[in-house]
């Protein structure tokens, strides 16, 4: 009756295949709502756009752009925009679906969406990047808007990119529409605390999970993969709580120091050189050996598909905090579960970012701005409450936190689906 989608060919370990497997696992916990589950396997709307720009040397270059609105059932679409050479429609579909789950898991009044451009932004000049962003925004302008779908930063996009997106959309509609994107610069309607919010959410969920495990953060050894916006902010907060960052890895290399990497030196080093490689305050190790580093907490905060079976077998941490979206493959997830390693899944672990995006959107609508303390306090409260509800669900059904998060989120989405009913 319901044929698989013809426009993607997922495998069990590819992003969309991983997501479909996660939906299969949650079905037994959805009761009669499972009748609506096929909705979750079909993105509502997928837009593919051609993004042509003139390069600085006069040549014309074309890039492939996407915006996928997986679900609009609980509210407007919401989710970031990623610039990366490996972006595909299939990846953006999975990322948009994970946004639906994440937004519902923390009970934000949003559906789920994601966008991306298949491009290596490091090869573009700043002017080319601006032209790319503006043309992409115009192309997806037919489906985004403060009440329709609200983009935000993701891998390789930042507040400047959001400022260009906001300006382009505003020029096209003839009015300044600050609420069309979140993660903007502060003086353009951005929110205090947004830049570090994802890392803060990772810390808050990690603090709660560690407490339940009886693992003290004082002296805890933390390994972080990905030293960008998420990984470095989480590392700083763990450090402030008394933990040691014993290993860091990014696309440039891996460094370790059993006594703790000095973040006051490492963060400026990464900013200056573009990565952790060559950091004098640690010892370089082979990238594969990063996964076997002796530590208590492992934070994958880079890209999806990083924790694969062979790596999962080497992990020595007791707790994994998924700062990235989709960092663990399904077969690696099973290995970690069998080994008794607790995984706080992406769809709740990194939800701090979109939670503060929600605060930003609310502040833009009301044109009334909150203090950073207010934002951090509200973030803490929302994430802690959401995690508690998920944990109770996991205990009740004796299921992993990932399945429990999906159970909580899918129930909210499908209940809304049922109450709204099918049109026509
Ligand atoms: N890109 C972030 C995420 O994956 C944030 C999305 C948003 O703030 O809308 O959760």
Short mmCIF file of C-alpha atoms and ligand atoms in Angstrom, two decimals:
data_model
loop_
_atom_site.label_atom_id
_atom_site.label_comp_id
_atom_site.label_asym_id
_atom_site.label_seq_id
_atom_site.Cartn_x
_atom_site.Cartn_y
_atom_site.Cartn_z
CA UNK A 1 0.00 0.00 0.00
CA UNK A 2 2.70 2.45 1.04
CA UNK A 3 5.57 2.09 -1.38
CA UNK A 4 8.95 3.45 -0.17
CA UNK A 5 9.78 6.93 -1.49
CA UNK A 6 11.14 6.76 -5.02
CA UNK A 7 13.44 9.77 -4.74
CA UNK A 8 15.93 8.43 -2.19
CA UNK A 9 17.65 5.05 -1.82
CA UNK A 10 18.50 4.78 1.87
CA UNK A 11 20.59 1.96 3.35
CA UNK A 12 20.17 0.78 6.97
CA UNK A 13 23.14 2.92 8.06
CA UNK A 14 22.61 6.00 5.86
CA UNK A 15 20.98 9.06 7.49
CA UNK A 16 17.42 8.53 6.21
CA UNK A 17 17.76 4.74 6.69
CA UNK A 18 18.91 5.35 10.27
CA UNK A 19 15.88 7.55 10.90
CA UNK A 20 13.48 4.98 9.37
CA UNK A 21 14.98 2.32 11.66
CA UNK A 22 14.38 4.60 14.65
CA UNK A 23 10.72 4.97 13.63
CA UNK A 24 10.37 1.17 13.33
CA UNK A 25 11.66 0.80 16.88
CA UNK A 26 9.20 3.25 18.38
CA UNK A 27 6.06 1.77 16.77
CA UNK A 28 5.31 -0.73 19.60
CA UNK A 29 5.06 2.20 22.06
CA UNK A 30 2.64 4.34 20.08
CA UNK A 31 -0.55 2.32 20.67
CA UNK A 32 -3.42 3.23 18.31
CA UNK A 33 -1.52 6.33 17.14
CA UNK A 34 0.72 3.96 15.15
CA UNK A 35 -2.04 4.13 12.53
CA UNK A 36 -0.64 7.54 11.58
CA UNK A 37 3.03 6.52 11.63
CA UNK A 38 3.48 6.55 7.85
CA UNK A 39 3.25 10.37 8.11
CA UNK A 40 6.63 10.28 9.85
CA UNK A 41 8.21 8.32 6.98
CA UNK A 42 7.28 10.91 4.35
CA UNK A 43 8.57 14.48 4.49
CA UNK A 44 5.71 16.86 3.87
CA UNK A 45 7.62 18.96 1.37
CA UNK A 46 11.10 18.74 -0.20
CA UNK A 47 12.39 21.61 -2.29
CA UNK A 48 15.53 21.28 -4.45
CA UNK A 49 16.87 24.52 -5.88
CA UNK A 50 19.62 25.50 -8.29
CA UNK A 51 21.82 28.21 -6.79
CA UNK A 52 23.90 29.96 -9.47
CA UNK A 53 26.37 32.68 -8.49
CA UNK A 54 29.01 34.75 -10.22
CA UNK A 55 32.45 33.98 -8.79
CA UNK A 56 34.93 36.79 -8.14
CA UNK A 57 36.86 35.85 -11.31
CA UNK A 58 33.75 36.21 -13.49
CA UNK A 59 32.93 32.51 -13.91
CA UNK A 60 29.42 31.23 -13.13
CA UNK A 61 29.13 28.41 -10.59
CA UNK A 62 26.03 26.34 -9.79
CA UNK A 63 25.31 24.71 -6.44
CA UNK A 64 22.55 22.37 -5.33
CA UNK A 65 20.41 23.67 -2.46
CA UNK A 66 17.64 22.09 -0.42
CA UNK A 67 14.96 22.96 2.10
CA UNK A 68 12.95 20.05 3.47
CA UNK A 69 9.92 20.55 5.69
CA UNK A 70 9.49 17.17 7.27
CA UNK A 71 6.49 18.09 9.40
CA UNK A 72 4.36 21.19 9.88
CA UNK A 73 1.83 19.42 12.08
CA UNK A 74 2.66 21.12 15.40
CA UNK A 75 3.63 24.53 14.01
CA UNK A 76 5.96 26.21 11.49
CA UNK A 77 9.00 24.38 10.19
CA UNK A 78 12.19 24.98 12.20
CA UNK A 79 15.76 23.89 11.70
CA UNK A 80 19.16 24.98 10.51
CA UNK A 81 20.90 25.43 7.18
CA UNK A 82 24.15 23.59 6.54
CA UNK A 83 26.90 24.35 4.01
CA UNK A 84 28.99 21.25 3.35
CA UNK A 85 30.39 19.43 0.30
CA UNK A 86 28.68 16.17 1.38
CA UNK A 87 25.15 17.60 1.75
CA UNK A 88 22.53 15.53 -0.10
CA UNK A 89 18.75 15.50 -0.25
CA UNK A 90 18.77 12.29 1.78
CA UNK A 91 20.87 13.85 4.52
CA UNK A 92 18.71 16.98 4.69
CA UNK A 93 15.57 14.81 4.87
CA UNK A 94 16.98 12.95 7.88
CA UNK A 95 18.13 16.15 9.56
CA UNK A 96 14.67 17.70 9.03
CA UNK A 97 12.97 14.63 10.50
CA UNK A 98 15.28 14.73 13.53
CA UNK A 99 14.22 18.39 13.97
CA UNK A 100 10.55 17.27 14.09
CA UNK A 101 11.45 14.76 16.81
CA UNK A 102 13.67 17.24 18.70
CA UNK A 103 11.13 20.07 18.65
CA UNK A 104 8.37 17.76 19.85
CA UNK A 105 10.63 16.16 22.50
CA UNK A 106 11.14 19.54 24.18
CA UNK A 107 7.56 20.53 23.34
CA UNK A 108 8.41 23.58 21.22
CA UNK A 109 5.46 24.67 19.02
CA UNK A 110 7.23 23.77 15.78
CA UNK A 111 7.30 21.11 13.12
CA UNK A 112 10.70 20.14 11.72
CA UNK A 113 12.70 21.40 8.75
CA UNK A 114 16.28 21.63 7.52
CA UNK A 115 18.17 23.13 4.63
CA UNK A 116 21.54 22.89 3.05
CA UNK A 117 23.78 23.67 0.13
CA UNK A 118 26.21 21.17 -1.35
CA UNK A 119 29.27 23.42 -1.25
CA UNK A 120 32.66 23.71 0.39
CA UNK A 121 32.33 27.21 1.88
CA UNK A 122 36.06 27.33 2.65
CA UNK A 123 36.69 27.57 -1.10
CA UNK A 124 34.52 30.70 -1.47
CA UNK A 125 35.43 34.31 -0.74
CA UNK A 126 33.24 36.22 1.71
CA UNK A 127 31.53 38.04 -1.18
CA UNK A 128 30.85 34.75 -2.97
CA UNK A 129 29.44 33.31 0.26
CA UNK A 130 27.14 36.31 0.55
CA UNK A 131 25.92 35.92 -3.04
CA UNK A 132 25.38 32.18 -2.48
CA UNK A 133 23.38 32.82 0.70
CA UNK A 134 21.26 35.55 -0.86
CA UNK A 135 20.41 33.54 -3.98
CA UNK A 136 19.63 30.42 -1.91
CA UNK A 137 17.38 32.48 0.39
CA UNK A 138 15.51 33.93 -2.61
CA UNK A 139 15.05 30.44 -4.06
CA UNK A 140 13.64 28.95 -0.84
CA UNK A 141 11.79 32.22 -0.13
CA UNK A 142 8.61 30.66 -1.48
CA UNK A 143 8.36 28.34 1.52
CA UNK A 144 10.06 30.13 4.43
CA UNK A 145 8.73 32.94 6.63
CA UNK A 146 8.26 33.84 10.32
CA UNK A 147 5.03 31.83 10.39
CA UNK A 148 5.98 29.19 7.82
CA UNK A 149 9.49 27.94 8.36
CA UNK A 150 12.34 29.56 10.28
CA UNK A 151 15.95 28.64 9.35
CA UNK A 152 18.91 28.93 11.75
CA UNK A 153 22.65 28.22 11.80
CA UNK A 154 24.03 24.70 11.46
CA UNK A 155 27.36 23.28 10.25
CA UNK A 156 29.43 26.07 8.56
CA UNK A 157 26.74 28.76 8.87
CA UNK A 158 26.69 31.51 11.50
CA UNK A 159 25.16 34.82 12.61
CA UNK A 160 26.52 36.65 9.53
CA UNK A 161 24.87 34.13 7.18
CA UNK A 162 21.61 34.59 9.12
CA UNK A 163 21.90 38.39 8.77
CA UNK A 164 22.17 38.00 4.96
CA UNK A 165 19.22 35.59 4.95
CA UNK A 166 17.11 37.96 7.04
CA UNK A 167 18.01 40.91 4.82
CA UNK A 168 17.31 39.04 1.57
CA UNK A 169 13.95 37.77 2.76
CA UNK A 170 13.07 41.25 4.10
CA UNK A 171 14.01 42.94 0.81
CA UNK A 172 11.83 40.47 -1.09
CA UNK A 173 8.76 41.03 1.11
CA UNK A 174 9.34 44.77 1.46
CA UNK A 175 9.46 44.85 5.27
CA UNK A 176 12.04 43.95 7.90
CA UNK A 177 11.14 40.47 9.10
CA UNK A 178 13.53 39.66 11.93
CA UNK A 179 11.56 36.52 12.88
CA UNK A 180 12.29 34.72 9.59
CA UNK A 181 15.56 33.27 10.91
CA UNK A 182 17.11 32.73 14.33
CA UNK A 183 20.76 32.81 15.37
CA UNK A 184 21.04 36.39 14.08
CA UNK A 185 23.51 39.01 15.36
CA UNK A 186 22.28 40.54 18.65
CA UNK A 187 21.58 44.02 17.26
CA UNK A 188 19.45 42.54 14.44
CA UNK A 189 17.01 40.82 16.78
CA UNK A 190 19.29 37.97 17.85
CA UNK A 191 19.10 36.50 21.32
CA UNK A 192 21.67 36.58 24.06
CA UNK A 193 22.91 33.08 24.80
CA UNK A 194 22.05 31.66 21.35
CA UNK A 195 25.61 31.06 20.16
CA UNK A 196 26.47 28.81 23.09
CA UNK A 197 22.96 27.39 23.60
CA UNK A 198 23.54 24.05 21.86
CA UNK A 199 26.71 23.44 23.88
CA UNK A 200 24.88 24.53 27.02
CA UNK A 201 22.09 22.03 26.33
CA UNK A 202 24.70 19.28 25.89
CA UNK A 203 26.16 20.25 29.26
CA UNK A 204 22.78 20.38 31.01
CA UNK A 205 21.68 16.95 29.73
CA UNK A 206 25.15 15.60 30.55
CA UNK A 207 25.02 17.00 34.08
CA UNK A 208 21.62 15.33 34.67
CA UNK A 209 22.72 12.01 33.16
CA UNK A 210 25.97 12.02 35.17
CA UNK A 211 24.00 12.64 38.37
CA UNK A 212 21.79 9.63 37.65
CA UNK A 213 24.88 7.50 36.94
CA UNK A 214 26.54 8.66 40.17
CA UNK A 215 29.38 10.14 38.11
CA UNK A 216 30.84 13.30 39.61
CA UNK A 217 31.73 16.05 37.14
CA UNK A 218 34.55 17.14 39.44
CA UNK A 219 37.59 15.50 37.84
CA UNK A 220 35.52 13.70 35.17
CA UNK A 221 37.49 13.06 31.97
CA UNK A 222 35.79 14.30 28.81
CA UNK A 223 36.66 13.63 25.13
CA UNK A 224 35.16 15.90 22.48
CA UNK A 225 34.90 15.24 18.74
CA UNK A 226 34.25 18.44 16.77
CA UNK A 227 35.62 21.64 18.22
CA UNK A 228 33.23 24.05 16.51
CA UNK A 229 30.37 25.98 18.03
CA UNK A 230 28.84 23.01 19.88
CA UNK A 231 31.90 21.07 21.02
CA UNK A 232 33.92 24.03 22.28
CA UNK A 233 30.99 25.57 24.22
CA UNK A 234 30.17 22.22 25.85
CA UNK A 235 33.85 21.68 26.68
CA UNK A 236 34.05 25.08 28.40
CA UNK A 237 31.00 24.37 30.55
CA UNK A 238 32.28 20.92 31.59
CA UNK A 239 35.62 22.51 32.41
CA UNK A 240 33.88 25.14 34.56
CA UNK A 241 32.09 22.32 36.40
CA UNK A 242 35.45 20.77 37.32
CA UNK A 243 35.88 18.26 34.49
CA UNK A 244 39.06 17.80 32.40
CA UNK A 245 39.01 17.78 28.61
CA UNK A 246 41.42 14.91 27.95
CA UNK A 247 40.97 14.63 24.17
CA UNK A 248 39.78 16.73 21.26
CA UNK A 249 39.36 15.79 17.62
CA UNK A 250 38.25 17.65 14.52
CA UNK A 251 38.78 17.42 10.75
CA UNK A 252 42.39 18.57 11.20
CA UNK A 253 43.50 15.93 13.72
CA UNK A 254 43.35 14.59 17.29
CA UNK A 255 45.12 15.74 20.47
CA UNK A 256 45.20 14.25 23.96
CA UNK A 257 46.46 15.26 27.37
CA UNK A 258 45.61 13.06 30.38
CA UNK A 259 46.09 16.06 32.71
CA UNK A 260 43.59 18.08 30.66
CA UNK A 261 43.89 20.27 27.58
CA UNK A 262 44.08 23.94 28.55
CA UNK A 263 40.99 25.46 26.90
CA UNK A 264 42.26 29.00 27.46
CA UNK A 265 44.99 28.12 24.92
CA UNK A 266 43.17 25.53 22.79
CA UNK A 267 40.15 27.66 21.84
CA UNK A 268 42.26 30.60 20.53
CA UNK A 269 44.50 28.05 18.74
CA UNK A 270 41.47 26.58 16.94
CA UNK A 271 40.22 30.05 16.04
CA UNK A 272 43.63 31.07 14.71
CA UNK A 273 44.64 27.92 12.80
CA UNK A 274 41.23 26.44 11.90
CA UNK A 275 41.57 23.27 13.97
CA UNK A 276 43.05 21.36 16.93
CA UNK A 277 46.03 19.98 14.92
CA UNK A 278 49.40 21.34 15.98
CA UNK A 279 48.23 22.32 19.47
CA UNK A 280 51.34 22.45 21.64
CA UNK A 281 49.49 21.73 24.91
CA UNK A 282 48.68 18.13 23.93
CA UNK A 283 50.06 15.11 22.18
CA UNK A 284 48.91 14.23 18.64
CA UNK A 285 47.40 10.78 18.21
CA UNK A 286 46.05 8.84 15.21
CA UNK A 287 42.44 9.80 14.50
CA UNK A 288 41.15 6.23 15.01
CA UNK A 289 42.77 6.10 18.47
CA UNK A 290 40.61 9.02 19.63
CA UNK A 291 37.69 6.57 20.06
CA UNK A 292 39.62 4.38 22.50
CA UNK A 293 40.86 7.23 24.73
CA UNK A 294 40.39 6.54 28.44
CA UNK A 295 37.60 8.90 29.51
CA UNK A 296 34.28 9.06 31.39
CA UNK A 297 32.25 11.15 28.95
CA UNK A 298 32.47 11.15 25.15
CA UNK A 299 30.87 13.99 23.18
CA UNK A 300 30.56 13.47 19.42
CA UNK A 301 29.83 17.02 18.26
CA UNK A 302 30.78 16.90 14.56
CA UNK A 303 28.84 15.18 11.79
CA UNK A 304 26.55 12.16 11.49
CA UNK A 305 27.68 8.55 11.13
CA UNK A 306 30.88 8.99 13.20
CA UNK A 307 30.32 6.31 15.86
CA UNK A 308 30.43 3.15 13.75
CA UNK A 309 30.54 -0.45 15.10
CA UNK A 310 34.33 -0.80 15.16
CA UNK A 311 34.64 2.52 17.02
CA UNK A 312 31.75 1.74 19.40
CA UNK A 313 33.60 -1.42 20.44
CA UNK A 314 36.60 0.69 21.54
CA UNK A 315 34.76 3.37 23.54
CA UNK A 316 35.81 3.47 27.21
CA UNK A 317 33.41 6.22 28.35
CA UNK A 318 30.38 5.45 30.55
CA UNK A 319 28.34 8.26 29.05
CA UNK A 320 27.95 9.51 25.47
CA UNK A 321 26.43 12.92 24.81
CA UNK A 322 25.37 13.37 21.19
CA UNK A 323 26.11 17.02 20.47
CA UNK A 324 25.98 16.34 16.70
CA UNK A 325 22.88 15.24 14.84
CA UNK A 326 22.91 11.53 14.03
CA UNK A 327 26.50 10.76 15.12
CA UNK A 328 25.82 7.09 16.00
CA UNK A 329 24.96 4.45 13.37
CA UNK A 330 22.18 1.98 14.33
CA UNK A 331 24.55 -1.00 14.65
CA UNK A 332 26.94 1.04 16.80
CA UNK A 333 23.98 2.11 18.94
CA UNK A 334 23.18 -1.57 19.63
CA UNK A 335 26.80 -2.26 20.59
CA UNK A 336 26.84 0.69 23.01
CA UNK A 337 23.56 -0.47 24.56
CA UNK A 338 24.86 -4.04 24.95
CA UNK A 339 28.01 -2.69 26.57
CA UNK A 340 25.93 -0.72 29.09
CA UNK A 341 27.19 2.66 27.88
CA UNK A 342 24.53 5.31 28.38
CA UNK A 343 23.76 7.39 25.27
CA UNK A 344 21.90 10.69 25.61
CA UNK A 345 20.54 10.95 22.06
CA UNK A 346 20.96 13.98 19.79
CA UNK A 347 17.21 14.68 19.70
CA UNK A 348 17.30 15.76 23.34
CA UNK A 349 21.04 16.27 23.97
CA UNK A 350 21.53 19.05 21.42
CA UNK A 351 18.01 20.55 21.71
CA UNK A 352 19.34 23.56 23.64
CA UNK A 353 20.13 25.35 20.37
CA UNK A 354 16.65 25.23 18.94
CA UNK A 355 15.19 26.00 22.38
CA UNK A 356 17.01 29.33 22.47
CA UNK A 357 16.07 29.82 18.79
CA UNK A 358 12.49 29.56 19.99
CA UNK A 359 13.22 32.20 22.66
CA UNK A 360 14.72 34.43 19.93
CA UNK A 361 11.64 34.03 17.72
CA UNK A 362 9.33 34.85 20.65
CA UNK A 363 11.45 37.91 21.56
CA UNK A 364 11.36 39.11 17.92
CA UNK A 365 7.56 38.83 17.81
CA UNK A 366 7.12 40.71 21.07
CA UNK A 367 10.04 43.13 20.44
CA UNK A 368 10.94 42.66 24.07
CA UNK A 369 14.32 41.16 24.90
CA UNK A 370 15.37 39.06 27.87
CA UNK A 371 18.61 39.04 29.84
CA UNK A 372 21.17 36.29 29.34
CA UNK A 373 20.47 34.96 32.85
CA UNK A 374 16.77 34.67 32.06
CA UNK A 375 17.57 32.80 28.87
CA UNK A 376 20.01 30.38 30.47
CA UNK A 377 17.64 29.69 33.37
CA UNK A 378 14.67 29.01 31.10
CA UNK A 379 16.83 26.83 28.86
CA UNK A 380 17.99 24.80 31.84
CA UNK A 381 14.44 24.34 33.10
CA UNK A 382 12.95 23.30 29.74
CA UNK A 383 15.72 20.83 28.95
CA UNK A 384 15.75 19.31 32.47
CA UNK A 385 11.95 18.84 32.46
CA UNK A 386 11.97 17.33 28.97
CA UNK A 387 14.77 14.94 29.91
CA UNK A 388 12.96 13.89 33.10
CA UNK A 389 9.82 13.03 31.16
CA UNK A 390 11.90 11.04 28.65
CA UNK A 391 13.74 9.24 31.44
CA UNK A 392 10.45 8.26 33.12
CA UNK A 393 9.24 6.89 29.77
CA UNK A 394 12.48 4.91 29.34
CA UNK A 395 12.15 3.45 32.85
CA UNK A 396 8.48 2.59 32.38
CA UNK A 397 9.04 0.63 29.15
CA UNK A 398 12.64 -0.44 29.92
CA UNK A 399 13.87 1.04 26.62
CA UNK A 400 16.95 3.11 25.69
CA UNK A 401 16.73 6.90 25.97
CA UNK A 402 16.70 7.24 22.17
CA UNK A 403 13.57 5.11 21.76
CA UNK A 404 12.00 6.88 24.74
CA UNK A 405 12.67 10.31 23.20
CA UNK A 406 11.12 9.13 19.94
CA UNK A 407 8.14 7.72 21.87
CA UNK A 408 7.48 11.04 23.64
CA UNK A 409 7.97 13.09 20.47
CA UNK A 410 6.07 10.83 18.05
CA UNK A 411 3.14 10.65 20.42
CA UNK A 412 2.91 14.46 20.45
CA UNK A 413 3.25 14.73 16.66
CA UNK A 414 0.78 11.96 15.87
CA UNK A 415 -1.77 13.12 18.43
CA UNK A 416 -1.71 16.54 16.76
CA UNK A 417 -2.02 14.80 13.39
CA UNK A 418 -5.04 12.84 14.54
CA UNK A 419 -6.71 15.86 16.15
CA UNK A 420 -6.19 17.98 13.04
CA UNK A 421 -7.47 15.18 10.81
CA UNK A 422 -6.83 14.68 7.12
CA UNK A 423 -7.64 17.41 4.65
CA UNK A 424 -9.89 17.22 2.63
N1 LIG B 1 20.92 23.58 13.70
C1 LIG B 1 20.50 23.40 15.06
C2 LIG B 1 20.01 22.00 15.30
O1 LIG B 1 20.38 21.08 14.61
C3 LIG B 1 19.52 24.47 15.52
C4 LIG B 1 18.29 24.61 14.70
C5 LIG B 1 17.46 25.85 15.07
O2 LIG B 1 17.85 26.58 15.97
O3 LIG B 1 16.45 26.02 14.43
O4 LIG B 1 19.31 21.73 16.24
#
